CSV table of C-alpha atoms in Angstrom, one decimal:
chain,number,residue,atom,x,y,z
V,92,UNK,CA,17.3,-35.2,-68.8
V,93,UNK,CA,19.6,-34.3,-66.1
V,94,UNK,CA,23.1,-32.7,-68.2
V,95,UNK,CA,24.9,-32.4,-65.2
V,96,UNK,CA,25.5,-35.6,-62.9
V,97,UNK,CA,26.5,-35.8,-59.3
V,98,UNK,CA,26.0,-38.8,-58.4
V,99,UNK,CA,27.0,-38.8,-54.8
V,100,UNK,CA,24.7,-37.1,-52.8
V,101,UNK,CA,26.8,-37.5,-49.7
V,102,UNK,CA,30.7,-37.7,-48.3
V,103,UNK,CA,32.3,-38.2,-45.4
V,104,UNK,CA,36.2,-37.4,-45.5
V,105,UNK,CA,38.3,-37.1,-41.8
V,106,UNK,CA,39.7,-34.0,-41.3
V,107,UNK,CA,43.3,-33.3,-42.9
V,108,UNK,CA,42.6,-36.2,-45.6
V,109,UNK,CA,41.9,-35.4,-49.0
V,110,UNK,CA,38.2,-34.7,-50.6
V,111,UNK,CA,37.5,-35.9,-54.1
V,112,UNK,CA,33.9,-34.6,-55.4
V,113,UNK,CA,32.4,-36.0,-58.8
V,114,UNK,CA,30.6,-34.4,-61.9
V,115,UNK,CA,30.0,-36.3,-64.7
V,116,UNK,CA,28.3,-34.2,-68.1
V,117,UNK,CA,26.5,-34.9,-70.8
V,118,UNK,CA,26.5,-32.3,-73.2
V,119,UNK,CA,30.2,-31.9,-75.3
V,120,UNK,CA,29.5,-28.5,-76.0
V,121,UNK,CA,30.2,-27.4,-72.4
V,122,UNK,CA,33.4,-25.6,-72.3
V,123,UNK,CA,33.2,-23.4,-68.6
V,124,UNK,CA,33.1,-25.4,-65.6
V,125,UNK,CA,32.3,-23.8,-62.3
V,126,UNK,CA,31.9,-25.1,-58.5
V,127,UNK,CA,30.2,-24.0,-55.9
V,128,UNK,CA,30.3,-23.8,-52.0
V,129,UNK,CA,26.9,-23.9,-50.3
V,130,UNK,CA,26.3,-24.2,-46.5
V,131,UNK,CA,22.5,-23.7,-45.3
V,132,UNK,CA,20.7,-20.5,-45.1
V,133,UNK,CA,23.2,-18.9,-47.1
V,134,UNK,CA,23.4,-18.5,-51.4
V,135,UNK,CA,26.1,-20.8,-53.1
V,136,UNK,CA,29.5,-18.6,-53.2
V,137,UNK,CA,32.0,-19.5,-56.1
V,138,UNK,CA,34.9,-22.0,-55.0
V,139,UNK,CA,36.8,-22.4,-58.4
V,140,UNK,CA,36.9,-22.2,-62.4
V,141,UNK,CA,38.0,-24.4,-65.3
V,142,UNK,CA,37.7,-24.0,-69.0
V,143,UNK,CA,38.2,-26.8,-71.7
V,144,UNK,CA,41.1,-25.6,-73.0
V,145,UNK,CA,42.8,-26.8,-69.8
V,146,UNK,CA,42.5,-30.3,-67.5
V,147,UNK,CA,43.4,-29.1,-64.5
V,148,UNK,CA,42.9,-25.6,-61.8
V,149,UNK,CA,44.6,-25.0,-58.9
V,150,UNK,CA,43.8,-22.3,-56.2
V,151,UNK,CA,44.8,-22.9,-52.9
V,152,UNK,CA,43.8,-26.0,-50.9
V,153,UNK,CA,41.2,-26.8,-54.1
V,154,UNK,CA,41.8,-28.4,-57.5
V,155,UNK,CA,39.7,-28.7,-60.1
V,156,UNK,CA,40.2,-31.5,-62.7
V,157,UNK,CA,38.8,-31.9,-66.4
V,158,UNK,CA,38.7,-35.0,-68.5
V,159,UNK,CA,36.8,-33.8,-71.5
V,160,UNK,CA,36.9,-37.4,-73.0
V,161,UNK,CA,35.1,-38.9,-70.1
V,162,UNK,CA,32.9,-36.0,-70.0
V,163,UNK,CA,34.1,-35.7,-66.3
V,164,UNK,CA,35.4,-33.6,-63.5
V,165,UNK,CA,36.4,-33.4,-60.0
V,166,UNK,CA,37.2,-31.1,-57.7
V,167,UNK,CA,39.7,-32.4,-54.5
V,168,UNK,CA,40.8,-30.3,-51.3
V,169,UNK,CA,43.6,-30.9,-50.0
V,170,UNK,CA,43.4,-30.7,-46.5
V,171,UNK,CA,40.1,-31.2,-46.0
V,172,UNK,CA,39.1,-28.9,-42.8
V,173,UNK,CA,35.9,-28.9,-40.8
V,174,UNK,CA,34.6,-25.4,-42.0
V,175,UNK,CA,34.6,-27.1,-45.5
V,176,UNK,CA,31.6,-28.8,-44.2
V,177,UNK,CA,29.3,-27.8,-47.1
V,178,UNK,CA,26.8,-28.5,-49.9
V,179,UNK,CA,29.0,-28.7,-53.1
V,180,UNK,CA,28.0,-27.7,-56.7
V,181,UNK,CA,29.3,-28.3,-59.9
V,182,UNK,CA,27.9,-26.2,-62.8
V,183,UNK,CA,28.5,-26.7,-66.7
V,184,UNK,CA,28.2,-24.0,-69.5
V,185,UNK,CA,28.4,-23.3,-73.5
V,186,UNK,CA,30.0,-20.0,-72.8
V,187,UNK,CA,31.0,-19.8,-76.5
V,188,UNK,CA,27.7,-19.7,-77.7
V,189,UNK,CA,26.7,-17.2,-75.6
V,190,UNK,CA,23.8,-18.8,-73.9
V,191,UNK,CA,24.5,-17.4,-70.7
V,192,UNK,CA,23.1,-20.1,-68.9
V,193,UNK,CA,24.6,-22.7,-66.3
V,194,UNK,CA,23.3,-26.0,-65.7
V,195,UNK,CA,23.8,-27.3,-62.4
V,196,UNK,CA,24.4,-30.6,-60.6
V,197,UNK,CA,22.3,-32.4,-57.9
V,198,UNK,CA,24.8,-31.3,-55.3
V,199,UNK,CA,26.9,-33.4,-52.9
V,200,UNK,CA,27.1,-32.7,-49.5
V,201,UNK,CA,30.4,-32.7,-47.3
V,202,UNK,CA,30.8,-33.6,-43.8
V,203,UNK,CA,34.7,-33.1,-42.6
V,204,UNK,CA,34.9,-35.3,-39.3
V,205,UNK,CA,37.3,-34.0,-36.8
E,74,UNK,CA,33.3,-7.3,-54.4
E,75,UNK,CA,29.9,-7.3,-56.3
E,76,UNK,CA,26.7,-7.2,-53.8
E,77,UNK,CA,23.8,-9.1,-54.7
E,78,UNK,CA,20.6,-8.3,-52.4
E,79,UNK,CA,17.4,-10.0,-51.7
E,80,UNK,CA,14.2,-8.6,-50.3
E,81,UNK,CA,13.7,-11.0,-47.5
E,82,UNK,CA,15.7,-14.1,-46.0
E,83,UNK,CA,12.5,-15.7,-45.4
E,84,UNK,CA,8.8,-15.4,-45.8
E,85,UNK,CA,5.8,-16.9,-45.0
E,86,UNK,CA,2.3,-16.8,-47.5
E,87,UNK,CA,-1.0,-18.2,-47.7
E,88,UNK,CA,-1.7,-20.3,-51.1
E,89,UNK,CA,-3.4,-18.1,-53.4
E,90,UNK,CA,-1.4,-15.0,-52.3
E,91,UNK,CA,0.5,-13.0,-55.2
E,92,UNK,CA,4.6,-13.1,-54.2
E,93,UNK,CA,7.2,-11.0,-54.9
E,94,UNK,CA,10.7,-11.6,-55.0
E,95,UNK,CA,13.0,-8.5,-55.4
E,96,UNK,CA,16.8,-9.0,-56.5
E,97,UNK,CA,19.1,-5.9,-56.7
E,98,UNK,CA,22.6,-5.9,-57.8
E,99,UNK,CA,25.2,-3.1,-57.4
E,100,UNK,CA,27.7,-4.3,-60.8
E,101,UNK,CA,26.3,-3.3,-63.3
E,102,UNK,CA,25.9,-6.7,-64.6
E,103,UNK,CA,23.5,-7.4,-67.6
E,104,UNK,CA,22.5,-10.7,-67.1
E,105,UNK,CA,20.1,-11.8,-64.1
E,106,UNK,CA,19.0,-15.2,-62.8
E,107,UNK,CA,16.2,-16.7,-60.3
E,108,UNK,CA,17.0,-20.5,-59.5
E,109,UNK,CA,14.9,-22.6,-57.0
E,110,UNK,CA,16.9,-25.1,-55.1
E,111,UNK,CA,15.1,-28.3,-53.8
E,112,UNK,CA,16.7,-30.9,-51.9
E,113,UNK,CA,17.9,-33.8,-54.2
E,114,UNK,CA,17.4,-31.2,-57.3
E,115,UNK,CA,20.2,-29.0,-57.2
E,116,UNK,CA,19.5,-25.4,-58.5
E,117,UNK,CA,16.7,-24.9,-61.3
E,118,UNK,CA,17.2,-22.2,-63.5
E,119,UNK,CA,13.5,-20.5,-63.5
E,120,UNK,CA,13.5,-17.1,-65.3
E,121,UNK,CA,17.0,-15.0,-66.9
E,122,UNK,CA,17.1,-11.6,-68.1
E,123,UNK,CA,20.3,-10.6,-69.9
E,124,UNK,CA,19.0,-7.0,-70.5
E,125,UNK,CA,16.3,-4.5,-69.1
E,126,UNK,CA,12.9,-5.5,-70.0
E,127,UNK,CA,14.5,-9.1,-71.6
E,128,UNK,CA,13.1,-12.2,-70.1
E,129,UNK,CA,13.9,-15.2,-71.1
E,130,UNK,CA,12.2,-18.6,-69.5
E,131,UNK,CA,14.6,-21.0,-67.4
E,132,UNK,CA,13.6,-24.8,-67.1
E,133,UNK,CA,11.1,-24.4,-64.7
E,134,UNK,CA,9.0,-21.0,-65.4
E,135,UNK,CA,5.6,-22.3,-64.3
E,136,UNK,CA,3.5,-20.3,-62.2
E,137,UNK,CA,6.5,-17.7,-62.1
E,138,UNK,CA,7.1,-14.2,-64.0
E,139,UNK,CA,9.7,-11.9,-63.9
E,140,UNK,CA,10.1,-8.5,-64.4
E,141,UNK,CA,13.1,-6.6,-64.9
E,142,UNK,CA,12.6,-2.1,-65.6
E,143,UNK,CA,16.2,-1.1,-64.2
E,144,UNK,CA,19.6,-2.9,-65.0
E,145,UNK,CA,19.9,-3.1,-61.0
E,146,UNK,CA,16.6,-4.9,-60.2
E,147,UNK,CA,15.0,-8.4,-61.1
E,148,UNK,CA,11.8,-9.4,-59.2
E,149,UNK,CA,10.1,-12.7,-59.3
E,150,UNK,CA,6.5,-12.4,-58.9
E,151,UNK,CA,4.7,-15.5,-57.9
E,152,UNK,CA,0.7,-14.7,-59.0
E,153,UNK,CA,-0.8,-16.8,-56.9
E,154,UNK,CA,1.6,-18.9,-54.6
E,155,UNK,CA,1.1,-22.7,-54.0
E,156,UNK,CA,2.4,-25.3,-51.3
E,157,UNK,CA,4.6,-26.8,-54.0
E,158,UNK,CA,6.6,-23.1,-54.7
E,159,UNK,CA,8.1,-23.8,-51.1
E,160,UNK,CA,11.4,-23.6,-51.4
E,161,UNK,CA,14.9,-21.8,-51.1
E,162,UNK,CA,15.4,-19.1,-54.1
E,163,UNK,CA,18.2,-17.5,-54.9
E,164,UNK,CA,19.3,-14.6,-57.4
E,165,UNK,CA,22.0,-14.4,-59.3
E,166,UNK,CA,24.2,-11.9,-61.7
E,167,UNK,CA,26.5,-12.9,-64.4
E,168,UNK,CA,29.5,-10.1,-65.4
E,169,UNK,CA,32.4,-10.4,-67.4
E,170,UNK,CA,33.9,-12.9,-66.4
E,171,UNK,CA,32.2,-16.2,-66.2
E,172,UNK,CA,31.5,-16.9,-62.7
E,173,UNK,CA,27.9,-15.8,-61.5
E,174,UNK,CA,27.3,-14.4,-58.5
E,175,UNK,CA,24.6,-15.4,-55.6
E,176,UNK,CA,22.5,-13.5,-53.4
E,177,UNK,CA,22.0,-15.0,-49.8
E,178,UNK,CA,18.5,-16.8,-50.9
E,179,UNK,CA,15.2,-16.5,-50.0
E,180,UNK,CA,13.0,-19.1,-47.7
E,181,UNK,CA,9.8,-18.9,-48.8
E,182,UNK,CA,7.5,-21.3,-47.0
E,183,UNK,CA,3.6,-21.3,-48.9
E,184,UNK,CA,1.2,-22.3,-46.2
């Protein structure tokens, strides 16, 4: 039973337009939202944060969104740029219970098109 | 910055071979992770520790153990590797805050 959804396994977004990535959840107890930046070779390095009690994250050139009713988030950058070219991950946890454990999407992979 | 290591970037065994994986971490973080990622499968957690000589299985533990003596260091042992434990792993450390933190990965190829 897969808790943590991405459902497109691939985009392709022209350079300087805006990427939207998907992650859909099951689980309503999840209240700590990561995602994840992951080119080849290398491990996944962290990209950006939200917790429940917010719907919306912004660092930079990356925003993550929260709809806790739809069970649903996205993350969007804004430019897109070719070095964003990547494998991206969301990641969903019940912090509060202390399981220390993240559940992690399919990934969906990023090609920026110059 | 916190530093997570891994033994190798990549290695090559034979099927039947006994594997390890070492992880050290320079935080001071008490939880540990091992994760497996597969294309089309995302990460799979596969053993945690969240203190020394704690193990805890992940969703995939088959044909892995773990082992964990100092706060710093979490090896995955594989006892007797097979062509389907190809694959990328990667180790991971959870602080205070919530965000976890990845080593570069290991490419282990099982011939």
């Amino acid at each position: 039973d897969q808790q943590v959804k991405q459902n497109s396994p691939s985009l392709s977004v022209q350079e300087g337009r805006i990427s939207i990535l998907n992650c859909d959840y099951t689980n309503s107890m999840f209240d700590y939202f990561l995602w994840y930046k992951k080119y080849p070779a290398e491990g996944p390095t962290f990209l950006i944060s939200i917790s429940s009690i917010k719907d919306k994250n912004e660092d930079g050139r990356f925003t993550v969104f929260l709809n806790k009713s739809a069970k649903h988030l996205s993350l969007h950058i804004v430019p897109s740029q070719p070095g964003d070219s990547a494998v991206y991950f969301c990641a969903a946890s019940d912090v509060t219970s202390g399981t220390y454990k993240y559940i992690f999407g399919t990934g969906t992979r990023l090609k920026v098109l110059a | 910055d916190v530093k997570v290591t891994q033994s190798s970037r990549y290695l090559v065994k034979r099927t039947g071979e006994k594997v390890f994986l070492e992880c050290v971490q320079d935080m001071d973080h008490e939880n540990m992770f091992w994760y497996r990622q597969d294309p089309g499968l995302g990460l799979r957690l596969i053993y945690f520790s969240y203190d020394v000589k704690m193990k805890e299985k992940g969703d995939i533990p088959e044909g892995y153990s773990v082992s964990r003596e100092k706060k710093e260091r979490f090896s995955l042992i594989l006892e007797s590797a097979s062509t389907n434990q190809t694959s990328m792993y990667l180790c991971a450390t959870w602080g205070n805050s919530y965000e976890q933190y990845f080593g570069p990965g290991t490419r282990l190829t099982v011939t």
